[in-house]
Amino acid sequence: MPPRRSARVQGASSSSGSSAGLGAGSSPAPGSAGARSSSPPSPPAPGSPELSSGDSGSDFEDTLRLRSKRGPHRALSHGPVPKRPRRREPSGDGSSPATSSPEQNTLFEAVRSAKIAVETVVDDWLETYKQDRETGFLELVNFIIRSCGCRGVVTPEMFRHLQNSEIIQQLTEKFQEDSAEYPLSLGTQPWRRFRAGFCELVAAVVRRCQYSVVYDEFLMDALISLLTGLSDSQVRAFRHTSTLAGRRLPGGLPGAPHGGPRSHRATLPAMKLMTALVNVALGVSLHQENNQRQYEAERSKGPSRRATDKLEALLEKRRELQEQQEEIENMMNAIFKGVFVHRYRDIVPEIRAICMEELGMWMRSYAASFLTDGYLKYIGWTLHDKQREVRLQCVKALQGLYCCRDTAAHMELFTSRFKTRMVSMVLDKEPDVAVEVVKLLTLMLENMEEALTEEDCQSVYPVVYVSSRALASAAGLFLYRRLLDPQREASREPSRDGDNRTFFRLLLAFFIESELHEHAAYLVDSLWDCAGPRLRDWETISALLLEESPTEGLADRQEKALVEILAASVVQAAEGQPPVGRGPAKKPSARERKAQVEERTRLTHCLIPALPQLLAKFSADAEKAAPLLEVLHCFDLSIYCTGRMEKHLELVLGQLQEVVEKHAGQAVLEAASRALHALCDPELALRGRGDLVRSRLADQLADKFHQEVTELLQASSLDEEEVYSMAATLKRISVLFNAHDLTPWQLFEPCAQLLQRAVDTGEVPPQVLVPAVTCLHFHILWELSHLPSTSVPQEQLQSLKTRVTSFCSLCQSCLSDVDAGVREQAFVVLSDLLLVFGPQLPRDGREALAPLVLLPEAGLQSQLAAFLMDHVFHPACSHEELSATGTSSPRIPGSSPGMPVPAPSPPVSAEDSESHIEELHQRRVLLAGFCKLIIYDVLELSAASDVFKHYAKVGGARKGCPAPPAMAWGHRALSPPPQFYSDYGDIIKETLNCTRQIDRQEWARTLLLSLQQLMTELLLQQGPEIRAAEAFLEIRDLARRFSLLFSLHQLRNRPALLSMHKEGIQFAFQEPPGPGPGLPPLNLPFLEVLSEFSPRLLRPDKALLLAYLEKTCQERQWLAPRDAPWPSLVTYRNSLQLQEEGGSASSRSSAPRPHPLPGSAAKRPRLDAPSEHPSSSPWPSSRLPSPALTSTALRGGPRPPLRWPPARDPGSDPGLLQSSSLSRRRSRTNRLSLMVEEEEEEKDEVAIEEESNEENTPEQDRTLPASQDRLRDLFDSTILGIEDA
């Protein structure tokens, strides 16, 4: 007789559903746990005709109806927790050792040790359960509770006499919230094995019991009821401490921070139990199909052959299987409605992710019941989840459904409803989610041909150019399947060569017609994984490029695009690395290196015969010749000799010489110079042929240049053709000089004569002067490289020093040239020469080169600084100025299209945008060259003040405060200061970090000097009343940003801070007060700027500085009136006063301490030195630098006369001034509160930088930065990434 199904599970499922007030497809009631979780978006109303027409959305709804033999209908329970079915026959006295303490739980210890097979553990437990159901059941329940991290146990007495809610309450009281042992959340290797063993054990229990114990009306009924109560517990303590059950499943879900809010450890065993029951239901369904086939086969027999007894047995078996199916479906329906319906909306993202992952498994395993719109809608709704891991699991679940045509055929309605959302997720902010979405769309493309329209596909095509290589590769596969696969049509017959020609024509059509991007390297890298063999078909590419047929040949744009694709594919095959910007370069394995060498050899053999022909055809086109010359770097050049291909080498060299003679473009000449350098490699067997071509080129260019220089120096004027010819010759020489030693051709003297003529008369055209300066620069560097490290002849040293000195003098004169190109080239060359011939030249065994050290004079230093201020930090160079004039740089990808823009401006063409990007790049090069001179001790550290004072993030308005259009003083409006942080912030920040390592005290004085310069300039522009000016608040914001650099290592920063405060006090009292009683000193507002550094002081130093402040005031005999104290002095004095716990609001406002956000990492505590007597702290050496302005012109118009405010009326109310001071304090508090978030972010940056740069570096060894490579990368000319634009 089949086992009878009890109504307990039905009652439990009904109770759980009614307690939430919902069925499977409804939304939770307001009082339920699911309703309180507000993170996921609310799904559509149950009655909406989106997916399902049913109210509940469950295919198991009909199984809830009770049949007559199942007993009377049980009333629905409306309690918060479903009631546990009571035990009918008590057994035992309840003193089982397995439940006496959690440490003695046999299942837990066996799974944790992982020394016994799970099947064996389950068999032993099953024997215990068959002997005593209560003991076995309690052992399983306590194993689940212990796995949740709870130290409590469920005793037999609790099981017999308490309801589920009471049991959960007692477990909550025994839960140790400060316990560190949470088995399902720990990340060590033993506990990761435990999680896998836990899930395996739950599945094994159901699998071993699927034929008998599952239907005994006790085990599954009681277990489902208890798990439903645990997962829907209303007790906050249990919800809070059961967060980590769902962290990092064996599938790899990342967990939330330790102690996250409100989750349910019971969700994991409930979902795993549901998965096991789905497998059992699938097995029962298969048995039913077999039974039906046997029954039909027996019935089809004739009456004489038909066995009546067998038919009756089959009918009885079918009824038994149907009852078992109903039993299993009722259990699954109870778990689904009692756990899943509430937990898929849980506030903890890991729990929602678990639900989506398991739902996808149910749909794949048991599609007949779960692959319906009533269940698919949960995945569709959750695609809008805000958390990455939830969306990721939804997409992976859908991948398992769309990967098969049979299951994809059942998803038409789901696809039509949620396709728009899936396509939009291609631009998901999380790259890994976007990768899986593109893979999902590729599966839809393969298994549902009509699902994606051309408009949908157009949303995926641009992704092949993104910086994430994984996402770009996924999009490349989609593009290949949709457009580029020559065999995508079933009727096409495969033909390797024909297919590849078709592939390249389709690729060219996409690359040209789409007009999405101009960089072929990124497109090739995106297609490399899926179409690599086709892209490596060099023979087909060469044949396509060399075709001359008017019908089958390529157009000019197609030829240019195919040449770029050829060059990109060759580089990708030879180097085995993605292009710049597609992630860091990975170290290849031995197998990859071997395959790379083989591929390089193959492409060399294929392209050596074709390259001369390609160059001969395209040598007249610079845009096509340059990529072809770059291909030569990827060859194995030794094959020219070993493969007896000398004739091809001769042809290539001839074409290379022709390219140099034909073109004067920078890109093609640089490519030719690099190719010639590779062919002249000393290790190459046939290098003599390359040397011969180089000498021939140098002879021709040198002879022509000497002749043209003579004509220019003798002629009074030159026509345009002569100027162009001479400029082209000099440009070719300067490009070759970069990679080849041309000093034997004696080019220094004629170039120096040209430069001297330009300085004296100004008659030399700029297009001739710029390459001449470059040639002189390279000539000096090549001469320096020829000098030996020891025993250098004095004649050579003196000759080189004379040339360097004269050349630097001429470049210094060129800094004031009217042409911008000449000025910038002179500045760059001067910066490089001063760096090369700087103090570090005679180090590292090169003491003989000490006479060559070139130290800039004071005039040159000031001229370099003035050039920087006038041509790099000029207001017209700022980002805002370019935006206001309508010539801003193009919008950065990823910015919102709906962001507000400035006033309407004329449209900017692509050429203008590119030119402005190049201009910004050139200004960054100039700034980087100046900063390198400071870092390498060529210029004094105080010269960095002109750079540091532009470190402010905002210009014209404080963060969070609207900026007025202009600030008026007298009859003249002053524009807000321009913003340079977005353009140069990374360079300035790196310079700050490097100079801090050189000398902390001098670095601090430089910071102070930059603030003093800004203060002095503001006083000259606006007069003494500056405290309320917006520009003064900007100076204070800059001081606050500087103060963040002193956040860590306070003991190490102590002398520098003391020196800064002392010299700042001296500066504040440096200028005497104006005429009139009670007027403050002119620089006194600087004390407010200085107060931004007070929070970084140690407590004893604050008392010391306070005493020094009072002493300075008394010495100067400038005392403020008692009834109207000077506000700046009061602010600074309050910032130095020691605070107690109940300190004043004004003192606390000087150093705001924001409350940490919940769940955020704790900040590093501030290091305070022990209290000591003020006299025990020695003063650092005092030096007050003069805050002179280094710019050649004062920006902002003529200087107004200094006017003093009228003296205060003695009869005025002093309370007004007090009120004004209080209002200023409040406004300052508000200002600082707006900057709290920014300050915390910058503190983290400073902490990371200081720890990485200074943790183990002694102070005295920091004369130079530790890593010169990092500086070289930062100040490299490609930092702006124009190539990647």
mmCIF file of C-alpha atoms in Angstrom, residues 547-773:
data_model
loop_
_atom_site.group_PDB
_atom_site.id
_atom_site.type_symbol
_atom_site.label_atom_id
_atom_site.label_comp_id
_atom_site.label_asym_id
_atom_site.label_seq_id
_atom_site.Cartn_x
_atom_site.Cartn_y
_atom_site.Cartn_z
ATOM 1 C CA GLU A 547 44.557 42.759 -56.291
ATOM 2 C CA GLU A 548 44.358 45.179 -59.189
ATOM 3 C CA SER A 549 41.033 44.033 -60.633
ATOM 4 C CA PRO A 550 38.602 46.938 -60.958
ATOM 5 C CA THR A 551 35.678 44.667 -60.085
ATOM 6 C CA GLU A 552 37.090 42.574 -57.245
ATOM 7 C CA GLY A 553 39.681 45.026 -55.970
ATOM 8 C CA LEU A 554 39.288 47.121 -52.834
ATOM 9 C CA ALA A 555 38.515 50.803 -52.648
ATOM 10 C CA ASP A 556 40.908 53.264 -51.062
ATOM 11 C CA ARG A 557 39.164 53.290 -47.665
ATOM 12 C CA GLN A 558 38.968 49.506 -47.673
ATOM 13 C CA GLU A 559 42.671 49.215 -48.453
ATOM 14 C CA LYS A 560 43.546 51.593 -45.622
ATOM 15 C CA ALA A 561 41.353 49.683 -43.169
ATOM 16 C CA LEU A 562 42.705 46.299 -44.262
ATOM 17 C CA VAL A 563 46.309 47.507 -43.885
ATOM 18 C CA GLU A 564 45.502 48.564 -40.310
ATOM 19 C CA ILE A 565 43.861 45.199 -39.611
ATOM 20 C CA LEU A 566 46.910 43.433 -41.068
ATOM 21 C CA ALA A 567 49.291 45.394 -38.856
ATOM 22 C CA ALA A 568 47.147 44.877 -35.748
ATOM 23 C CA SER A 569 46.801 41.129 -36.319
ATOM 24 C CA VAL A 570 50.549 40.748 -36.907
ATOM 25 C CA VAL A 571 51.354 42.598 -33.676
ATOM 26 C CA GLN A 572 48.771 40.535 -31.774
ATOM 27 C CA ALA A 573 50.197 37.271 -33.087
ATOM 28 C CA ALA A 574 53.839 38.209 -32.508
ATOM 29 C CA GLU A 575 53.514 39.774 -29.064
ATOM 30 C CA GLY A 576 50.610 37.767 -27.674
ATOM 31 C CA GLN A 577 49.387 40.735 -25.633
ATOM 32 C CA PRO A 578 46.224 42.831 -25.924
ATOM 33 C CA PRO A 579 46.562 46.458 -27.048
ATOM 34 C CA VAL A 580 47.200 49.259 -24.592
ATOM 35 C CA GLY A 581 44.193 49.873 -22.384
ATOM 36 C CA ARG A 582 42.869 46.315 -22.474
ATOM 37 C CA GLY A 583 44.238 45.328 -19.089
ATOM 38 C CA PRO A 584 47.746 44.593 -17.832
ATOM 39 C CA ALA A 585 50.103 42.485 -19.852
ATOM 40 C CA LYS A 586 50.145 38.899 -18.668
ATOM 41 C CA LYS A 587 53.222 36.744 -18.416
ATOM 42 C CA PRO A 588 52.961 33.967 -20.993
ATOM 43 C CA SER A 589 53.508 30.365 -20.051
ATOM 44 C CA ALA A 590 56.145 28.145 -21.639
ATOM 45 C CA ARG A 591 53.599 26.660 -24.006
ATOM 46 C CA GLU A 592 52.335 30.104 -24.999
ATOM 47 C CA ARG A 593 55.864 31.325 -25.614
ATOM 48 C CA LYS A 594 56.560 28.330 -27.829
ATOM 49 C CA ALA A 595 53.347 28.907 -29.797
ATOM 50 C CA GLN A 596 54.223 32.588 -30.064
ATOM 51 C CA VAL A 597 57.650 31.818 -31.530
ATOM 52 C CA GLU A 598 56.115 29.402 -34.029
ATOM 53 C CA GLU A 599 53.507 31.962 -35.057
ATOM 54 C CA ARG A 600 56.169 34.628 -35.464
ATOM 55 C CA THR A 601 58.199 32.344 -37.702
ATOM 56 C CA ARG A 602 55.144 31.507 -39.801
ATOM 57 C CA LEU A 603 54.086 35.110 -40.328
ATOM 58 C CA THR A 604 57.674 36.041 -41.223
ATOM 59 C CA HIS A 605 57.790 33.397 -43.950
ATOM 60 C CA CYS A 606 54.395 34.512 -45.246
ATOM 61 C CA LEU A 607 54.967 38.267 -45.276
ATOM 62 C CA ILE A 608 58.643 38.607 -46.236
ATOM 63 C CA PRO A 609 57.863 38.100 -49.954
ATOM 64 C CA ALA A 610 54.685 40.200 -49.797
ATOM 65 C CA LEU A 611 56.007 43.204 -47.842
ATOM 66 C CA PRO A 612 58.146 44.709 -50.670
ATOM 67 C CA GLN A 613 55.201 44.455 -53.053
ATOM 68 C CA LEU A 614 52.858 46.072 -50.546
ATOM 69 C CA LEU A 615 55.330 48.898 -49.920
ATOM 70 C CA ALA A 616 55.827 49.398 -53.618
ATOM 71 C CA LYS A 617 52.074 49.731 -54.110
ATOM 72 C CA PHE A 618 51.341 51.939 -51.093
ATOM 73 C CA SER A 619 54.601 53.865 -50.566
ATOM 74 C CA ALA A 620 53.015 57.036 -51.898
ATOM 75 C CA ASP A 621 50.306 56.932 -49.213
ATOM 76 C CA ALA A 622 51.722 57.789 -45.790
ATOM 77 C CA GLU A 623 48.676 56.426 -43.910
ATOM 78 C CA LYS A 624 49.192 52.998 -45.511
ATOM 79 C CA ALA A 625 52.984 52.932 -45.549
ATOM 80 C CA ALA A 626 53.378 53.644 -41.810
ATOM 81 C CA PRO A 627 51.459 50.512 -40.594
ATOM 82 C CA LEU A 628 53.271 48.351 -43.148
ATOM 83 C CA LEU A 629 56.645 49.541 -41.820
ATOM 84 C CA GLU A 630 55.516 48.729 -38.275
ATOM 85 C CA VAL A 631 54.969 45.116 -39.388
ATOM 86 C CA LEU A 632 58.718 44.766 -39.871
ATOM 87 C CA HIS A 633 59.277 44.902 -36.081
ATOM 88 C CA CYS A 634 57.344 41.666 -35.641
ATOM 89 C CA PHE A 635 59.482 39.678 -38.078
ATOM 90 C CA ASP A 636 62.104 37.188 -37.100
ATOM 91 C CA LEU A 637 64.755 39.102 -39.032
ATOM 92 C CA SER A 638 67.255 36.262 -38.872
ATOM 93 C CA ILE A 639 65.133 34.438 -41.470
ATOM 94 C CA TYR A 640 66.365 36.914 -44.079
ATOM 95 C CA CYS A 641 69.721 35.208 -43.739
ATOM 96 C CA THR A 642 68.795 31.641 -42.809
ATOM 97 C CA GLY A 643 66.005 31.477 -45.381
ATOM 98 C CA ARG A 644 68.181 32.911 -48.161
ATOM 99 C CA MET A 645 65.847 35.873 -48.672
ATOM 100 C CA GLU A 646 68.481 38.568 -49.159
ATOM 101 C CA LYS A 647 66.797 39.834 -52.292
ATOM 102 C CA HIS A 648 63.621 40.586 -50.339
ATOM 103 C CA LEU A 649 65.727 42.467 -47.791
ATOM 104 C CA GLU A 650 67.239 44.566 -50.562
ATOM 105 C CA LEU A 651 63.771 45.353 -51.870
ATOM 106 C CA VAL A 652 62.497 46.342 -48.433
ATOM 107 C CA LEU A 653 65.482 48.623 -47.821
ATOM 108 C CA GLY A 654 64.984 50.268 -51.199
ATOM 109 C CA GLN A 655 61.308 50.889 -50.477
ATOM 110 C CA LEU A 656 62.200 52.210 -47.020
ATOM 111 C CA GLN A 657 64.630 54.729 -48.486
ATOM 112 C CA GLU A 658 61.994 55.785 -50.974
ATOM 113 C CA VAL A 659 59.452 56.337 -48.191
ATOM 114 C CA VAL A 660 61.887 58.592 -46.315
ATOM 115 C CA GLU A 661 62.618 60.585 -49.450
ATOM 116 C CA LYS A 662 58.941 60.985 -50.364
ATOM 117 C CA HIS A 663 57.298 61.890 -47.068
ATOM 118 C CA ALA A 664 57.779 64.512 -44.376
ATOM 119 C CA GLY A 665 55.002 63.401 -42.018
ATOM 120 C CA GLN A 666 55.982 62.687 -38.437
ATOM 121 C CA ALA A 667 54.249 59.309 -38.116
ATOM 122 C CA VAL A 668 55.561 57.726 -41.316
ATOM 123 C CA LEU A 669 59.092 59.050 -40.726
ATOM 124 C CA GLU A 670 59.148 57.641 -37.189
ATOM 125 C CA ALA A 671 57.941 54.266 -38.482
ATOM 126 C CA ALA A 672 60.654 54.268 -41.135
ATOM 127 C CA SER A 673 63.307 55.254 -38.575
ATOM 128 C CA ARG A 674 62.305 52.409 -36.255
ATOM 129 C CA ALA A 675 62.256 49.911 -39.112
ATOM 130 C CA LEU A 676 65.710 51.004 -40.239
ATOM 131 C CA HIS A 677 66.976 50.754 -36.664
ATOM 132 C CA ALA A 678 65.721 47.159 -36.488
ATOM 133 C CA LEU A 679 67.488 46.281 -39.747
ATOM 134 C CA CYS A 680 70.737 47.843 -38.449
ATOM 135 C CA ASP A 681 70.742 45.770 -35.273
ATOM 136 C CA PRO A 682 74.348 44.745 -34.454
ATOM 137 C CA GLU A 683 73.187 41.178 -33.745
ATOM 138 C CA LEU A 684 71.712 40.808 -37.234
ATOM 139 C CA ALA A 685 73.867 38.968 -39.726
ATOM 140 C CA LEU A 686 72.893 41.225 -42.630
ATOM 141 C CA ARG A 687 73.156 44.481 -40.690
ATOM 142 C CA GLY A 688 75.736 45.795 -43.168
ATOM 143 C CA ARG A 689 73.065 46.303 -45.800
ATOM 144 C CA GLY A 690 71.016 48.366 -43.383
ATOM 145 C CA ASP A 691 74.073 50.430 -42.431
ATOM 146 C CA LEU A 692 74.699 51.102 -46.095
ATOM 147 C CA VAL A 693 71.176 52.435 -46.634
ATOM 148 C CA ARG A 694 71.389 54.547 -43.484
ATOM 149 C CA SER A 695 74.695 56.072 -44.577
ATOM 150 C CA ARG A 696 73.314 56.767 -48.025
ATOM 151 C CA LEU A 697 70.281 58.517 -46.529
ATOM 152 C CA ALA A 698 72.409 60.520 -44.115
ATOM 153 C CA ASP A 699 74.758 61.629 -46.900
ATOM 154 C CA GLN A 700 71.901 62.828 -49.068
ATOM 155 C CA LEU A 701 70.130 64.670 -46.271
ATOM 156 C CA ALA A 702 73.339 66.220 -44.858
ATOM 157 C CA ASP A 703 74.517 67.490 -48.251
ATOM 158 C CA LYS A 704 71.132 68.960 -49.007
ATOM 159 C CA PHE A 705 70.908 70.561 -45.565
ATOM 160 C CA HIS A 706 74.372 72.175 -45.780
ATOM 161 C CA GLN A 707 73.515 73.621 -49.146
ATOM 162 C CA GLU A 708 70.179 75.003 -47.957
ATOM 163 C CA VAL A 709 71.684 76.497 -44.793
ATOM 164 C CA THR A 710 74.284 78.336 -46.817
ATOM 165 C CA GLU A 711 71.597 79.768 -49.051
ATOM 166 C CA LEU A 712 69.450 80.831 -46.104
ATOM 167 C CA LEU A 713 72.292 82.563 -44.277
ATOM 168 C CA GLN A 714 73.333 84.427 -47.431
ATOM 169 C CA ALA A 715 69.901 85.305 -48.823
ATOM 170 C CA SER A 716 67.889 88.190 -47.531
ATOM 171 C CA SER A 717 64.584 86.332 -47.933
ATOM 172 C CA LEU A 718 63.338 82.884 -48.937
ATOM 173 C CA ASP A 719 60.288 81.849 -50.917
ATOM 174 C CA GLU A 720 57.786 79.288 -49.680
ATOM 175 C CA GLU A 721 59.221 76.384 -51.688
ATOM 176 C CA GLU A 722 62.712 76.892 -50.261
ATOM 177 C CA VAL A 723 61.329 77.139 -46.725
ATOM 178 C CA TYR A 724 59.266 73.969 -47.200
ATOM 179 C CA SER A 725 62.235 72.066 -48.666
ATOM 180 C CA MET A 726 64.523 73.061 -45.813
ATOM 181 C CA ALA A 727 61.871 72.286 -43.172
ATOM 182 C CA ALA A 728 61.262 68.834 -44.703
ATOM 183 C CA THR A 729 64.983 68.074 -44.772
ATOM 184 C CA LEU A 730 65.458 69.127 -41.159
ATOM 185 C CA LYS A 731 62.409 67.131 -40.104
ATOM 186 C CA ARG A 732 63.771 63.972 -41.732
ATOM 187 C CA ILE A 733 67.160 64.531 -40.072
ATOM 188 C CA SER A 734 65.628 65.158 -36.645
ATOM 189 C CA VAL A 735 63.504 61.987 -36.821
ATOM 190 C CA LEU A 736 66.476 59.878 -37.921
ATOM 191 C CA PHE A 737 68.658 61.505 -35.249
ATOM 192 C CA ASN A 738 66.355 60.129 -32.583
ATOM 193 C CA ALA A 739 67.276 56.490 -33.305
ATOM 194 C CA HIS A 740 70.531 56.768 -35.268
ATOM 195 C CA ASP A 741 73.856 58.389 -34.507
ATOM 196 C CA LEU A 742 74.356 61.119 -37.116
ATOM 197 C CA THR A 743 77.121 62.986 -35.299
ATOM 198 C CA PRO A 744 79.779 62.036 -37.903
ATOM 199 C CA TRP A 745 77.968 64.237 -40.429
ATOM 200 C CA GLN A 746 78.795 67.418 -38.401
ATOM 201 C CA LEU A 747 75.306 68.876 -38.190
ATOM 202 C CA PHE A 748 75.763 70.816 -34.944
ATOM 203 C CA GLU A 749 77.395 73.926 -36.348
ATOM 204 C CA PRO A 750 74.920 74.683 -39.163
ATOM 205 C CA CYS A 751 71.974 74.077 -36.817
ATOM 206 C CA ALA A 752 73.547 76.344 -34.203
ATOM 207 C CA GLN A 753 74.027 79.035 -36.846
ATOM 208 C CA LEU A 754 70.337 78.784 -37.746
ATOM 209 C CA LEU A 755 69.344 79.109 -34.120
ATOM 210 C CA GLN A 756 71.679 82.063 -33.561
ATOM 211 C CA ARG A 757 70.280 83.760 -36.668
ATOM 212 C CA ALA A 758 66.750 83.279 -35.338
ATOM 213 C CA VAL A 759 67.656 84.754 -31.947
ATOM 214 C CA ASP A 760 69.479 87.712 -33.471
ATOM 215 C CA THR A 761 67.153 88.655 -36.290
ATOM 216 C CA GLY A 762 64.023 86.545 -35.946
ATOM 217 C CA GLU A 763 64.070 85.828 -39.698
ATOM 218 C CA VAL A 764 64.182 82.018 -39.485
ATOM 219 C CA PRO A 765 60.714 80.474 -40.017
ATOM 220 C CA PRO A 766 59.306 78.448 -37.105
ATOM 221 C CA GLN A 767 58.857 75.305 -39.215
ATOM 222 C CA VAL A 768 62.644 75.350 -39.736
ATOM 223 C CA LEU A 769 63.577 76.407 -36.220
ATOM 224 C CA VAL A 770 61.728 73.643 -34.328
ATOM 225 C CA PRO A 771 63.470 70.662 -36.035
ATOM 226 C CA ALA A 772 66.788 72.538 -35.797
ATOM 227 C CA VAL A 773 66.429 72.734 -32.011
#
